[in-house]
CSV table of C-alpha atoms in Angstrom, one decimal:
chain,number,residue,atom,x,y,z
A,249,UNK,CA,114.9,141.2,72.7
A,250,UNK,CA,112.5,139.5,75.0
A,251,UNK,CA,109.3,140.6,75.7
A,252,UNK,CA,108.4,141.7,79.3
A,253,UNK,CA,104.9,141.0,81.1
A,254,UNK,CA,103.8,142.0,84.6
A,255,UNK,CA,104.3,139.0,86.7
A,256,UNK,CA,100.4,139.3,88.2
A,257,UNK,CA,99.0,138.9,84.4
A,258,UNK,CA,101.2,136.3,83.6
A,259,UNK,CA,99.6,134.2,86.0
A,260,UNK,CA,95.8,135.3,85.7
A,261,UNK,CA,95.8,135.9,82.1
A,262,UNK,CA,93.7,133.2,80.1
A,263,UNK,CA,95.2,131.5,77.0
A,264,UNK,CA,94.4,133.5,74.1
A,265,UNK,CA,95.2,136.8,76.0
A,266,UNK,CA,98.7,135.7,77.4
A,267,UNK,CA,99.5,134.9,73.9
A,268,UNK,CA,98.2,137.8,72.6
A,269,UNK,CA,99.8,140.3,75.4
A,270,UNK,CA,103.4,138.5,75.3
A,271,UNK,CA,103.7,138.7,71.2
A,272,UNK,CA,102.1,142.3,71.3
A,273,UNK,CA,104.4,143.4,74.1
A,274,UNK,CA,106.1,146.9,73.5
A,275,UNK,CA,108.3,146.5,76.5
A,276,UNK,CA,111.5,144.5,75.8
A,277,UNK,CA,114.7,143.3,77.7
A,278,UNK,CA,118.0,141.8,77.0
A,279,UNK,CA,119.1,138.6,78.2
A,280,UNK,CA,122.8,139.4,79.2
A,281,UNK,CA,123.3,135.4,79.8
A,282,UNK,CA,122.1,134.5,76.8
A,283,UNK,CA,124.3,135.4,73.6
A,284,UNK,CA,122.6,137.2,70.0
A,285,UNK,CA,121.4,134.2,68.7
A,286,UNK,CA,119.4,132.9,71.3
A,287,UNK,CA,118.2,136.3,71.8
A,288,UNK,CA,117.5,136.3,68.3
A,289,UNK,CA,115.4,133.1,69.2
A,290,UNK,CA,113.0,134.7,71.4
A,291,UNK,CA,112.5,137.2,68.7
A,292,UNK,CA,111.1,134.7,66.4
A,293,UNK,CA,109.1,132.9,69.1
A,294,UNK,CA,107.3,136.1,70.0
A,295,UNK,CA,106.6,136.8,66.4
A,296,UNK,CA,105.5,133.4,66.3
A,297,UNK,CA,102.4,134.1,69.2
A,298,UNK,CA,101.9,137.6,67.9
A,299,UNK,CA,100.9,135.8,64.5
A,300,UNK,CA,99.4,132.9,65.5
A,301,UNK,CA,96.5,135.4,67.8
A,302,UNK,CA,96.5,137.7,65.1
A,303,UNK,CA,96.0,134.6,62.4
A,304,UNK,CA,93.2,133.5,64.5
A,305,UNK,CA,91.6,136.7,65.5
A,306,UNK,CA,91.4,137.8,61.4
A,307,UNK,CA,89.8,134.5,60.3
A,308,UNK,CA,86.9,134.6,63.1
A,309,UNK,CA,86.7,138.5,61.9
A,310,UNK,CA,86.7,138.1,58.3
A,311,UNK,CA,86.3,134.1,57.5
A,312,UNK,CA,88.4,132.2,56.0
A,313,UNK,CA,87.8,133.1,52.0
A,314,UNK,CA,88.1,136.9,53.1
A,315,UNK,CA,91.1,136.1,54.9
A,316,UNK,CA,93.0,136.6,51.5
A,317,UNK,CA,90.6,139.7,50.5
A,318,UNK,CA,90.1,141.7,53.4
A,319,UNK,CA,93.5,141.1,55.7
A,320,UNK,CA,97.1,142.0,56.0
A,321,UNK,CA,97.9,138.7,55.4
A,322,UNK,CA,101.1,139.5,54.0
A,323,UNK,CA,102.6,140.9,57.1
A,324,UNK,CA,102.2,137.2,58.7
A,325,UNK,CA,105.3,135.3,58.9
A,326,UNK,CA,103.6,132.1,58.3
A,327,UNK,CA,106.8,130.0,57.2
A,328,UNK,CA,107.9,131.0,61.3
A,329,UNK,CA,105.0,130.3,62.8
A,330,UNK,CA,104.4,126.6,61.0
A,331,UNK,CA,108.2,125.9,62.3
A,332,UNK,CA,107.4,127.0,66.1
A,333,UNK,CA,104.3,125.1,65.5
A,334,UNK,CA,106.0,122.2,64.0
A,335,UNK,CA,108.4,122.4,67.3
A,336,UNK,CA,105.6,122.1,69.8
A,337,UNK,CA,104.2,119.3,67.7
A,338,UNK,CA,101.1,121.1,66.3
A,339,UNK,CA,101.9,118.8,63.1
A,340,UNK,CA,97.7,118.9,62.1
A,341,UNK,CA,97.3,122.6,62.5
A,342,UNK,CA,100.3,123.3,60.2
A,343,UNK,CA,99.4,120.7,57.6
A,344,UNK,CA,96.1,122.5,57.4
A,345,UNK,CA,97.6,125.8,57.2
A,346,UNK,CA,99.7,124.8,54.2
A,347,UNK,CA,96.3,123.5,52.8
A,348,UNK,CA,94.7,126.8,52.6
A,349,UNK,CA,97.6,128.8,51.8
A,350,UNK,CA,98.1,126.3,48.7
A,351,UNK,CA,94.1,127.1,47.9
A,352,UNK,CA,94.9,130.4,47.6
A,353,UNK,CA,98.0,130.7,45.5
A,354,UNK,CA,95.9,128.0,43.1
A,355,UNK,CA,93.2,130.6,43.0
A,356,UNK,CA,95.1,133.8,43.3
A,357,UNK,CA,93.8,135.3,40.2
A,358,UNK,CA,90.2,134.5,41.7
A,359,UNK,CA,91.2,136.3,45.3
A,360,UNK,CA,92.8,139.1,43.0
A,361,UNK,CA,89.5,140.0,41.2
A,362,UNK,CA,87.4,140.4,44.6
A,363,UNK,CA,89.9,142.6,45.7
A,364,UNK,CA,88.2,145.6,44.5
A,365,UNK,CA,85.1,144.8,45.0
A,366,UNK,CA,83.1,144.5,41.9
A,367,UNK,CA,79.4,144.3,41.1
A,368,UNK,CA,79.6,140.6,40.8
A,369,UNK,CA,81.4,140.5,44.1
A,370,UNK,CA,78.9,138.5,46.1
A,371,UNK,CA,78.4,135.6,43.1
A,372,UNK,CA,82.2,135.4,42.6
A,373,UNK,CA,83.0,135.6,46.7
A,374,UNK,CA,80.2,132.6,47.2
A,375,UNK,CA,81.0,130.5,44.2
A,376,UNK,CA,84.8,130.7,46.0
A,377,UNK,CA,84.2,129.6,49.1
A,378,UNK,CA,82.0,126.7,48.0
A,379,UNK,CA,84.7,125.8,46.2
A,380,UNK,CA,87.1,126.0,49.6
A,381,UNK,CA,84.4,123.9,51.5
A,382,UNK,CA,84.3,121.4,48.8
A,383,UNK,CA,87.7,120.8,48.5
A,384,UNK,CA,87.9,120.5,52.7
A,385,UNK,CA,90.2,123.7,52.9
A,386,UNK,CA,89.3,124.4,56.9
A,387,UNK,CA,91.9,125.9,59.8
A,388,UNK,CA,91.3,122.7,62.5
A,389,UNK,CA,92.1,122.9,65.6
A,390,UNK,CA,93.5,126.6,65.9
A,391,UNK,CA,92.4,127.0,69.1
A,392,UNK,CA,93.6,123.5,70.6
A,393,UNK,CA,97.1,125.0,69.7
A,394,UNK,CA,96.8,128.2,71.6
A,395,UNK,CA,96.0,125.9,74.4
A,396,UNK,CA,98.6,124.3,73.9
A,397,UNK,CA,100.8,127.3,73.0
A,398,UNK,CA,99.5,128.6,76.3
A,399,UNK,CA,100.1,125.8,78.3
A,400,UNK,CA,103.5,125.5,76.9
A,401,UNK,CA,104.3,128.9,78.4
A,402,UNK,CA,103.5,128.4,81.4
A,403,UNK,CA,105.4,125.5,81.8
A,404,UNK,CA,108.7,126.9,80.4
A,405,UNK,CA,107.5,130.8,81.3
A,406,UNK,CA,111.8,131.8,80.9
A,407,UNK,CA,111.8,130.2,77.2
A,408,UNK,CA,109.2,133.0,76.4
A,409,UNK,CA,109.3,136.3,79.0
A,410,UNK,CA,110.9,137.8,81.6
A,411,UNK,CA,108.4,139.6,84.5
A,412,UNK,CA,107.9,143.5,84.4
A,413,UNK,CA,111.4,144.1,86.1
A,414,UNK,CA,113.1,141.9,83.5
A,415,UNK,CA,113.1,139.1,86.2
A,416,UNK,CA,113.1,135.1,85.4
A,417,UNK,CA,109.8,134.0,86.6
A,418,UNK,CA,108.5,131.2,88.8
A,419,UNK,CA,106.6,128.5,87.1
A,420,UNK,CA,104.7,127.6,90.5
A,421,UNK,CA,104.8,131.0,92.5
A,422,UNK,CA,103.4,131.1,95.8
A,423,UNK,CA,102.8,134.2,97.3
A,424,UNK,CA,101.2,137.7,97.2
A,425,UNK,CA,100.9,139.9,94.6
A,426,UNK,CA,99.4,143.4,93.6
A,427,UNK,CA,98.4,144.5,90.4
A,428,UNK,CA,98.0,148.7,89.6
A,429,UNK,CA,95.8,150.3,87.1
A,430,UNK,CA,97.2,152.4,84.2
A,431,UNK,CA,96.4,155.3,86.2
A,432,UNK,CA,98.6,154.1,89.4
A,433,UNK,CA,95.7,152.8,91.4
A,434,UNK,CA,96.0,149.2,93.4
A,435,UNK,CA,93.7,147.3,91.2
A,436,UNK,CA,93.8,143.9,92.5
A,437,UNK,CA,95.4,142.0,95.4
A,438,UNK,CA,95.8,138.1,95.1
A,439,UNK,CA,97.3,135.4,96.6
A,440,UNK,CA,98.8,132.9,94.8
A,441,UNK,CA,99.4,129.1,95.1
A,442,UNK,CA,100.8,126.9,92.5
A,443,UNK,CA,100.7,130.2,90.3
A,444,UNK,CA,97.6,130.1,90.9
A,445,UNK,CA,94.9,132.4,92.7
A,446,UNK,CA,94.1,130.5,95.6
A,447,UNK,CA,92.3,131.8,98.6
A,448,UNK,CA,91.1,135.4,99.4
A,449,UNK,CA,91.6,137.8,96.2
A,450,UNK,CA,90.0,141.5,96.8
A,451,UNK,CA,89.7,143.9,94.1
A,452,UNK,CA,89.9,147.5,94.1
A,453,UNK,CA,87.9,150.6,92.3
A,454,UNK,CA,90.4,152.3,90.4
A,455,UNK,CA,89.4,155.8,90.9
A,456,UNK,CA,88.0,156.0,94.5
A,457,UNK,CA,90.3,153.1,95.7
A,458,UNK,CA,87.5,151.4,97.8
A,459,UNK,CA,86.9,148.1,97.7
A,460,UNK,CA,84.8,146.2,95.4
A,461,UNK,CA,84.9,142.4,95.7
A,462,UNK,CA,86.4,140.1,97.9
A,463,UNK,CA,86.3,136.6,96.6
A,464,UNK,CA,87.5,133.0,97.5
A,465,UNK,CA,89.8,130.9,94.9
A,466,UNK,CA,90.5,127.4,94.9
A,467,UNK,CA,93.4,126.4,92.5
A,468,UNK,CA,92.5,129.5,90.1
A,469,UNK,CA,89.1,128.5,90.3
A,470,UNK,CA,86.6,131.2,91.3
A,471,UNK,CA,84.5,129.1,95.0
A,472,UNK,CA,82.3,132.0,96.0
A,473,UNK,CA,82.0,136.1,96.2
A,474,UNK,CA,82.3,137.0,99.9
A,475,UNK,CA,81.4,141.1,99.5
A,476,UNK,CA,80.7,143.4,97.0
A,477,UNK,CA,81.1,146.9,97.6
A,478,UNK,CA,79.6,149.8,95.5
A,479,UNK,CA,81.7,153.1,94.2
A,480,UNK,CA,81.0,155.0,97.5
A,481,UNK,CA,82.6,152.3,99.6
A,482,UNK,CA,78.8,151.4,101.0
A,483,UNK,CA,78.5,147.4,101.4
A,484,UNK,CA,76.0,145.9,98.8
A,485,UNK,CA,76.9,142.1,98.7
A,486,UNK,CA,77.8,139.5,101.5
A,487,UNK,CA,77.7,135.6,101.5
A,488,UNK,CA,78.9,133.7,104.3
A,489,UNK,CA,77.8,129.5,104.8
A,490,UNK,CA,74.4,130.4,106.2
A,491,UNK,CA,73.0,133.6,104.7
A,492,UNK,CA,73.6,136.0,101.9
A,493,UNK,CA,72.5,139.8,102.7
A,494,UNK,CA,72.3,142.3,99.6
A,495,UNK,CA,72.1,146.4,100.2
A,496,UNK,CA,70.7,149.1,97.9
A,497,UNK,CA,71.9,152.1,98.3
A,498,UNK,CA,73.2,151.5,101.6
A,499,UNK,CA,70.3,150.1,103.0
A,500,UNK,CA,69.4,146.5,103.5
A,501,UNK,CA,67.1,144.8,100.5
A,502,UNK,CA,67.2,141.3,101.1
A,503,UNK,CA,68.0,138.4,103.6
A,504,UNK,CA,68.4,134.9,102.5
A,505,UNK,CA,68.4,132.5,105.4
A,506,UNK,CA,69.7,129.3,103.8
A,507,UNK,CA,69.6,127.6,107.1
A,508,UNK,CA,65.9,128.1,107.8
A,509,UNK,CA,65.2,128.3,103.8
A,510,UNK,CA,64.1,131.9,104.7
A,511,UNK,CA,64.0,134.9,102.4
A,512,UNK,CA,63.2,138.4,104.1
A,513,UNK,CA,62.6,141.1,101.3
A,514,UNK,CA,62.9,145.5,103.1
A,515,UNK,CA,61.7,148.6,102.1
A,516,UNK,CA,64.3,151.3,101.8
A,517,UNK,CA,63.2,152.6,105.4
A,518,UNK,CA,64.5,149.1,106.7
A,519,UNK,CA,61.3,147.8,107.6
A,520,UNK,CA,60.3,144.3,106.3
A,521,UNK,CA,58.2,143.8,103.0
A,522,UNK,CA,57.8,140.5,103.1
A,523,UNK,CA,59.2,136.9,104.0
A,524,UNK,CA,59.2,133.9,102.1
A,525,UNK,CA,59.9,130.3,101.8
A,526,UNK,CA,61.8,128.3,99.5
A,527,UNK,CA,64.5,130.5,98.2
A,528,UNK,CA,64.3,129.7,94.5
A,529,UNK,CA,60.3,130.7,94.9
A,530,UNK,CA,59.6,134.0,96.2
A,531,UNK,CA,55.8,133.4,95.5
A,532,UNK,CA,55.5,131.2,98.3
A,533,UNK,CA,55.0,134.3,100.5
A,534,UNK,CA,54.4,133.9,104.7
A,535,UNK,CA,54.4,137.0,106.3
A,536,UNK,CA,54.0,140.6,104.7
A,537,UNK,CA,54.1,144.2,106.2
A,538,UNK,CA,53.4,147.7,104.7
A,539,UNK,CA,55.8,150.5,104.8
A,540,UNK,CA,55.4,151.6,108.5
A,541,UNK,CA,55.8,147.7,109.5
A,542,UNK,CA,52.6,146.4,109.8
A,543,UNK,CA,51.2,143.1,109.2
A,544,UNK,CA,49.3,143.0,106.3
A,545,UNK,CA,46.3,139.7,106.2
């Protein structure tokens, strides 16, 4: 069975996450081009990722002396996930992997006895794990591999997934995509380039369906926020090249004037409070008005 993923995560997804939501994946498809065994082959890949997220997620949760104490360590597969490892060349994580696993069946009888948690729990647990630093037992480089885990996707996405309709997908997609909500909602709307977001990406609020934020990418790379909108739909953020303009409430709060170096602050009645220089300085004060927009010396 191979595991399904919507096609607008796969490609937005950071690496940890598109690990974690391909291994965890509940919804499945068969490849009928591809006979039992190499079906049988994804299988062990995507028990692969689910452990090696779930491996790494336990020991920043529990450390790596209560990995053996606190965790269902014995549900992990490890002998399949050093061979996937060992087949995308993650040689040092493995070796290290074997390292602590050999720590603890040396000191089983130790890892045993903290188990229940006795009174001496705390001596015992500390006098252990100095003993696991001395003796070097450390997990390098986990995360370099889910990079590289990651990255390995991506390049060979068909090795690993099929999209949401059970679909081959592109390793460079260009185009548009939408992306709903659990509750059925358009939640985001993105172009892509390179599979990639690239260029104007708006989001959605998933229960009134207004906009929210319409933002520029370059490359996957977030350039700048053009608008925010709040719940009601009212405009609260703009930026263009020359100004930025934020709203409270609906009504105007503040002008920045990048141009002239200009900030203008409002009241709610839309009357100017004050106008500065020197945008990262709003001390440096010119001009001020009360409430009914008169100049105040």
């Amino acid at each position: 069975m191979i595991s399904k993923i919507n096609k607008f995560l796969f490609y937005t997804l950071d690496n940890a996450n598109l690990i974690q939501h391909i291994g965890e994946s509940r919804e499945k498809c068969i490849d009928s081009q591809l006979d039992e065994n190499e079906n049988r082959k994804f299988e062990k890949k995507t028990q692969a990722l689910f452990d090696l997220i779930n491996f790494d997620f336990q020991l920043e949760e529990y450390g790596k002396a209560n990995w053996f104490i606190e965790s269902s360590y014995e549900d992990c597969d490890m002998e399949n996930l050093k061979s996937y490892l060992l087949s995308i060349n993650q040689t040092e994580t493995v070796n290290s992997i074997t390292s602590f696993y050999k720590f603890y069946k040396k000191n089983i009888k130790d890892f045993e006895y903290l188990k229940p948690y006795p009174k001496d729990f705390e001596k015992k647990f500390d006098e252990l794990t100095s003993k696991m630093e001395s003796e070097g037992i450390i997990i390098c480089k986990l995360n370099e591999s889910i990079d590289v885990v990651a990255d390995t996707i991506r390049r060979n996405p068909n090795n690993y997934c099929r999209d949401e309709n059970g679909q081959y997908l592109e390793r460079f997609f260009n185009g548009f995509l939408g992306y709903k909500a659990n509750n059925g909602n358009l939640f985001k709307e993105y172009n892509f380039f390179l599979g990639k977001p690239h260029g104007l990406c708006l989001d959605y609020d998933i229960h009134t369906q207004n906009k929210k934020k319409l933002s520029v990418f370059n490359k996957g790379e977030l350039v700048i926020t053009l608008k925010q909108w709040d719940y009601d739909g009212a405009l609260k953020y703009e930026r263009t090249f020359d100004n930025e303009k934020i709203w409270n409430k609906g009504n105007i709060s503040i002008v920045k004037d990048f141009r002239n170096d200009l900030m203008t602050n409002y009241y709610d009645n839309g009357n100017k409070r004050y106008e500065a220089t020197n945008l990262h300085d709003t001390n440096k004060i010119l001009r001020k008005w009360d409430e009914n927009g008169n100049m105040i010396d």
